[in-house]
CSV table of C-alpha atoms in Angstrom, one decimal:
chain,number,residue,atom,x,y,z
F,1,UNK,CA,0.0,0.0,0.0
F,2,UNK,CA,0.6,3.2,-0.5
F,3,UNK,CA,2.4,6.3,1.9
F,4,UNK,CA,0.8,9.6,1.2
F,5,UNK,CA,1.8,12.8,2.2
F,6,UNK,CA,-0.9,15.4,3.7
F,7,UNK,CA,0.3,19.4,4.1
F,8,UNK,CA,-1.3,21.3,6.4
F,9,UNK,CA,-1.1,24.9,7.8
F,10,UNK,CA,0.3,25.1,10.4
F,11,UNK,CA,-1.3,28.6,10.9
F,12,UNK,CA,-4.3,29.7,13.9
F,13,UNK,CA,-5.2,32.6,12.4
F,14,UNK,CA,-6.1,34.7,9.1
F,15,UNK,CA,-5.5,38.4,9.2
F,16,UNK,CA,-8.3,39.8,7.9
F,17,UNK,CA,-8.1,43.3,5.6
F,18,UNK,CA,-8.5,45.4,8.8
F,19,UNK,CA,-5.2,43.9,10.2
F,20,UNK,CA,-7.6,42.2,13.3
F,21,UNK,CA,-6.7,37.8,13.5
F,22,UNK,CA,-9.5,35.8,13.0
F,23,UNK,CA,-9.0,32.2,14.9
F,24,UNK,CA,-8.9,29.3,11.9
F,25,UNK,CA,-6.5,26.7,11.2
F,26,UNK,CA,-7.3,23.4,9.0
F,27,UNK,CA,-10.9,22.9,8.3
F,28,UNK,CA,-12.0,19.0,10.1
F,29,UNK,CA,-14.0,17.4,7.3
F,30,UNK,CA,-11.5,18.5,4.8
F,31,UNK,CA,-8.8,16.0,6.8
F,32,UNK,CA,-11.3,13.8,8.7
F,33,UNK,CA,-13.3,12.1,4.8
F,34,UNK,CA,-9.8,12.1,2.7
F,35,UNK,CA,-8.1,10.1,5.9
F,36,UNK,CA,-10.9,7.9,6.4
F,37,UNK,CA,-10.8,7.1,2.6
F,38,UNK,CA,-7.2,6.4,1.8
F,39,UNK,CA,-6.6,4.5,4.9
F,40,UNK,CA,-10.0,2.4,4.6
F,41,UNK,CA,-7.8,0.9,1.1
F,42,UNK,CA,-4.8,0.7,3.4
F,43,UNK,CA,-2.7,3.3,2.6
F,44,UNK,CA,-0.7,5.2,5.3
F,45,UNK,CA,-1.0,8.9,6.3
F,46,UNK,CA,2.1,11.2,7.2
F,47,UNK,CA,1.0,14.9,7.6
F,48,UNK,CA,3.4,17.5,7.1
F,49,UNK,CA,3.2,21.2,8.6
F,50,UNK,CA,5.6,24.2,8.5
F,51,UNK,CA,8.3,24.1,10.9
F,52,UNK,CA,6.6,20.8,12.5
F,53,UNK,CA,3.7,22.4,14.6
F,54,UNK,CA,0.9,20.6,15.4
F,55,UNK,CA,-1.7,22.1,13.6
F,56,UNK,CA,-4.7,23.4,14.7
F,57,UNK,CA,-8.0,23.0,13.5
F,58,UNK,CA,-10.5,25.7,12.8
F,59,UNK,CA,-13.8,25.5,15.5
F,60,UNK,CA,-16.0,26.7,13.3
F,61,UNK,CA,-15.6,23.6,11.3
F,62,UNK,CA,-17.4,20.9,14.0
F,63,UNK,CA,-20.0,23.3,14.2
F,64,UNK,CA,-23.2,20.7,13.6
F,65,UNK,CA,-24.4,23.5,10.9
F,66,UNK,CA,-21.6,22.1,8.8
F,67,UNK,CA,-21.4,18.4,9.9
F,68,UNK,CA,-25.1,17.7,9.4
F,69,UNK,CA,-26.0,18.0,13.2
F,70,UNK,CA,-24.2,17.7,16.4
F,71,UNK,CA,-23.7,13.7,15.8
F,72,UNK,CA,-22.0,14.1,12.7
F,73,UNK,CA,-19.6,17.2,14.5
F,74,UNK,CA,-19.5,14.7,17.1
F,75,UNK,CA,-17.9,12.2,14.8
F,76,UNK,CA,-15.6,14.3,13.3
F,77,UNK,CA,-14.2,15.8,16.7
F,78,UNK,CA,-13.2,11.2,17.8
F,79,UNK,CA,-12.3,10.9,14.3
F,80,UNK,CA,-9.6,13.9,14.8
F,81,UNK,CA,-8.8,12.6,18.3
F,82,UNK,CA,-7.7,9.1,17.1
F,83,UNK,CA,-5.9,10.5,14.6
F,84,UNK,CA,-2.1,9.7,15.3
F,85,UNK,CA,-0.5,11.8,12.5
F,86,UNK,CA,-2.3,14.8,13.7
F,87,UNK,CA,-0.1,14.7,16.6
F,88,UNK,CA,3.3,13.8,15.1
F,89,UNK,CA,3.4,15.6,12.0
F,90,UNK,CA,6.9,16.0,10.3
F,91,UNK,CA,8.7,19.1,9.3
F,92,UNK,CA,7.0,20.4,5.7
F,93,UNK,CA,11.2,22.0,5.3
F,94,UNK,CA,12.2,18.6,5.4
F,95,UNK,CA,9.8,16.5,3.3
F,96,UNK,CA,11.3,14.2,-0.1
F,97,UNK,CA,8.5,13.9,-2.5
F,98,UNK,CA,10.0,11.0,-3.4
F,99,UNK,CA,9.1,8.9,-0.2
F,100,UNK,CA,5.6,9.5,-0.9
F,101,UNK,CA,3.2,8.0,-3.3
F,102,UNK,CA,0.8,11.3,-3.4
F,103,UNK,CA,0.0,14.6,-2.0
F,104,UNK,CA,-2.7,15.6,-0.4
F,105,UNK,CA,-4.1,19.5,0.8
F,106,UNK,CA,-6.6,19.6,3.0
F,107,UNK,CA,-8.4,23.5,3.5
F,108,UNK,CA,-9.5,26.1,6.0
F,109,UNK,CA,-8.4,29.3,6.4
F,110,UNK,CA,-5.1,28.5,7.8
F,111,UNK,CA,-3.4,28.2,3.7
F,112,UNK,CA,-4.3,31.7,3.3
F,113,UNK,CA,-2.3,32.7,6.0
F,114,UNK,CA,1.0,30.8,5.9
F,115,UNK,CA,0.8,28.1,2.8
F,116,UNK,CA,0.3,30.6,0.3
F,117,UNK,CA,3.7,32.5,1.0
F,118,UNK,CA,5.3,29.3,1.7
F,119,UNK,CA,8.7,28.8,0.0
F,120,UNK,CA,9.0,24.6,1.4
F,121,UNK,CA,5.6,23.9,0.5
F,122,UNK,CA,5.7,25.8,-3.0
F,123,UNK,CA,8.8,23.2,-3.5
F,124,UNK,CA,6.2,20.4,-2.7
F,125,UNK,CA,4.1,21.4,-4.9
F,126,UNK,CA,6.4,22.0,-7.9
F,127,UNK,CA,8.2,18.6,-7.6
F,128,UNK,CA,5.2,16.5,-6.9
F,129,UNK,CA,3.8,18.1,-10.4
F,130,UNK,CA,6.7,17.4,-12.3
F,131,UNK,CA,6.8,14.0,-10.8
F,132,UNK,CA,3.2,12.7,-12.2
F,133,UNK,CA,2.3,11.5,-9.0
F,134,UNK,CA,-1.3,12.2,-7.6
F,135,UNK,CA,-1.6,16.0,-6.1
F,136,UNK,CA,-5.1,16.2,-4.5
F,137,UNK,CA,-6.0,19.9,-2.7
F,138,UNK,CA,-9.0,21.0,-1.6
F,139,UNK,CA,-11.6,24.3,-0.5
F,140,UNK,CA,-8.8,27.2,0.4
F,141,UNK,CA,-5.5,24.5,-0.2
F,142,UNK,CA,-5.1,26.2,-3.7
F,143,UNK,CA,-3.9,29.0,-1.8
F,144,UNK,CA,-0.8,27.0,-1.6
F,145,UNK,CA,-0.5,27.2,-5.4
F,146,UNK,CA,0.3,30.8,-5.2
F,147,UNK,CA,3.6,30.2,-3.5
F,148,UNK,CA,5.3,28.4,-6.6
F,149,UNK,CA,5.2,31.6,-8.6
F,150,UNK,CA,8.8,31.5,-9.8
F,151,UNK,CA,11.2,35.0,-10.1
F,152,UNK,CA,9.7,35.8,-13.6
F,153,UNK,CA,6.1,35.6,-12.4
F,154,UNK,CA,5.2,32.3,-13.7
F,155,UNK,CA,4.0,29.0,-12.0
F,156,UNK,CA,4.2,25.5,-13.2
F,157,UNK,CA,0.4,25.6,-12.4
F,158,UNK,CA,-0.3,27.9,-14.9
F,159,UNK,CA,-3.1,26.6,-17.6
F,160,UNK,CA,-4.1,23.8,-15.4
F,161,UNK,CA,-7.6,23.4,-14.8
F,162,UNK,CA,-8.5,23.4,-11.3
F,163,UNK,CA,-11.4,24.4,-8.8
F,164,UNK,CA,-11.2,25.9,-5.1
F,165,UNK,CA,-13.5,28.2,-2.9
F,166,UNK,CA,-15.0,30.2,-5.0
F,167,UNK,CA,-15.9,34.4,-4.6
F,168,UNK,CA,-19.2,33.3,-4.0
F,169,UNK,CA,-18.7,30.7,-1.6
F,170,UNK,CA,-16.6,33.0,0.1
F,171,UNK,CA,-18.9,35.8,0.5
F,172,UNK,CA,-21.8,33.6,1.5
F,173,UNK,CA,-19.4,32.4,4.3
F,174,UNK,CA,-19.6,36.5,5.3
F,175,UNK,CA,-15.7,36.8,4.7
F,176,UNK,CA,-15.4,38.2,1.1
F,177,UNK,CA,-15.5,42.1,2.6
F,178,UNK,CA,-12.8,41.2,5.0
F,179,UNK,CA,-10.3,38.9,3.5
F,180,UNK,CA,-7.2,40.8,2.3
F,181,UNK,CA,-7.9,38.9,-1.1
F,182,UNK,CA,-9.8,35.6,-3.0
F,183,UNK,CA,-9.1,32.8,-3.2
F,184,UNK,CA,-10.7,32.9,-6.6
F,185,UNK,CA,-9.1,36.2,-8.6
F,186,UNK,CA,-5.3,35.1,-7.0
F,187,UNK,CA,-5.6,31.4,-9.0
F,188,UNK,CA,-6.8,33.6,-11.7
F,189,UNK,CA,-4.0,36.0,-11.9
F,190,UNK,CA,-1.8,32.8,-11.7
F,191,UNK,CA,-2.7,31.9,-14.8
F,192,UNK,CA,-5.2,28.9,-13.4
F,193,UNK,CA,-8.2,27.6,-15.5
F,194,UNK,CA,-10.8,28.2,-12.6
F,195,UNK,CA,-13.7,26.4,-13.0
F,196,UNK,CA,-16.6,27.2,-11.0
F,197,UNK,CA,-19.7,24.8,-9.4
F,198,UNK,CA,-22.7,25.6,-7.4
F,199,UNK,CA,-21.5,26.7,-4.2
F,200,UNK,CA,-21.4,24.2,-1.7
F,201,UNK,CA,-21.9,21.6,-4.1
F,202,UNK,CA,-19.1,18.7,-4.1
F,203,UNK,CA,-17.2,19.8,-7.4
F,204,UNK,CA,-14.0,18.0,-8.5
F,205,UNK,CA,-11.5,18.4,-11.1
F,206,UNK,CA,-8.9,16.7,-13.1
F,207,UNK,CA,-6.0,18.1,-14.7
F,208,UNK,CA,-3.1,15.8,-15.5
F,209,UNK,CA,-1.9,14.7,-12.3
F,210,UNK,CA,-3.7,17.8,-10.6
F,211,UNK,CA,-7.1,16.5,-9.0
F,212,UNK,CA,-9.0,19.4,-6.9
F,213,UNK,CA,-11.8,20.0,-5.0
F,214,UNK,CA,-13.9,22.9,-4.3
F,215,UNK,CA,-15.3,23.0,-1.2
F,216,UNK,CA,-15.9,21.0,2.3
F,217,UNK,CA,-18.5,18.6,0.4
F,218,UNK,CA,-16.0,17.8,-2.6
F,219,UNK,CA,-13.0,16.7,-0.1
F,220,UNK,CA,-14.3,12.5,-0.3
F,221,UNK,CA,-15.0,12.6,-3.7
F,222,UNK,CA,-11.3,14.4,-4.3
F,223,UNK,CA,-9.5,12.1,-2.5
F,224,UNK,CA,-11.6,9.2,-4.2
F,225,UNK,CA,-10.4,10.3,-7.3
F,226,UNK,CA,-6.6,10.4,-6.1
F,227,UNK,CA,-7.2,6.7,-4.8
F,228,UNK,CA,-8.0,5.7,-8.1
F,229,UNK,CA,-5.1,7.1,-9.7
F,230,UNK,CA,-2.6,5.1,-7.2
F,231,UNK,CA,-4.4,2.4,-8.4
């Protein structure tokens, strides 16, 4: 079986346009439906975080509102807890693609604060790309994209087609008037292929070796579809 790789921010908070820190982190059903899928078919799960930190995950996301009710935020609050990696993540400065059979992003906030300016993770990124193998990311993960942008302002990520959270999504969510930018218009300016569901709906997309997701809803089906390409 297989060993895949999940990045995650290791940020707890976004700094909002007005400069004030809203409290996120990694967003639980974005981690909680991709593990339970990869390691139902046996494969094993190493997460990855800047610097090492354990990262933290974003409250908001067991609220029952998101998790169909208070027993499904129930279940995704033990699924976290028994979740071993969670608590021993290696050092994102330190990872070799080449020990790993994919790459997986899960979402939340947190990306938008320290992934998408991260020079380790942009190396990730880049290399797992070039390598062919699976690279699954999901909801606000594509914010990581933006830090492979190379010295003359491209990025090997440049006329894929991909998905993320989406302006609307955003602004439903209440944060488009305070986030310093979107998600949405950055991928954009990169040169992405953004396509674009109904919000909220699970939307995936295929690219190459580039599988994404657009939302909370979408992060099984993603990481179905990476399974499928490990084979």
């Amino acid at each position: 079986m297989a060993k895949i790789l999940f990045v995650l921010t290791g940020a707890d908070h976004w700094t909002l346009k007005d400069g004030t820190r809203h409290p996120t982190g990694f967003w639980g059903e974005e981690v909680v439906a991709p593990y339970r899928v990869f390691t139902e078919l046996g494969h094993e799960v190493v997460v990855a975080t800047p610097g090492g930190v354990q990262p933290t995950l974003d409250p908001a996301s067991l609220a029952p509102e998101f998790n169909g009710g208070q027993d499904g935020s129930d279940a995704v609050a033990a699924a976290l807890q028994s979740m071993d990696p969670l608590r021993s993540p290696v050092k994102l400065e330190q990872v070799d693609v080449a020990g790993y059979a994919a790459v997986f992003y899960p979402g939340g906030h947190g990306p938008m604060e320290d992934l998408a300016v991260n020079e380790a993770s942009g190396r990730v990124l880049t290399e797992t790309l070039a390598s062919g193998k699976p690279l699954g990311i999901v909801c606000h993960g594509p914010a990581a994209l933006l830090a492979t942008r190379g010295a003359d302002g491209t990025s090997p990520f440049a006329g894929y087609r991909l998905t993320a959270f989406t302006n609307a999504e955003e602004a439903q969510a209440g944060f488009a008037d305070k986030a310093p930018w979107l998600l949405q218009d950055r991928l954009v300016e990169l040169g992405a292929d953004f396509r674009e569901s109904e919000p909220w709906a699970p939307h995936v997309i295929a690219d190459r070796n580039l599988y994404t997701g657009q939302n909370p809803s979408s992060s099984a089906p993603l990481a179905t579809e990476v399974a499928k390409a490990l084979g």
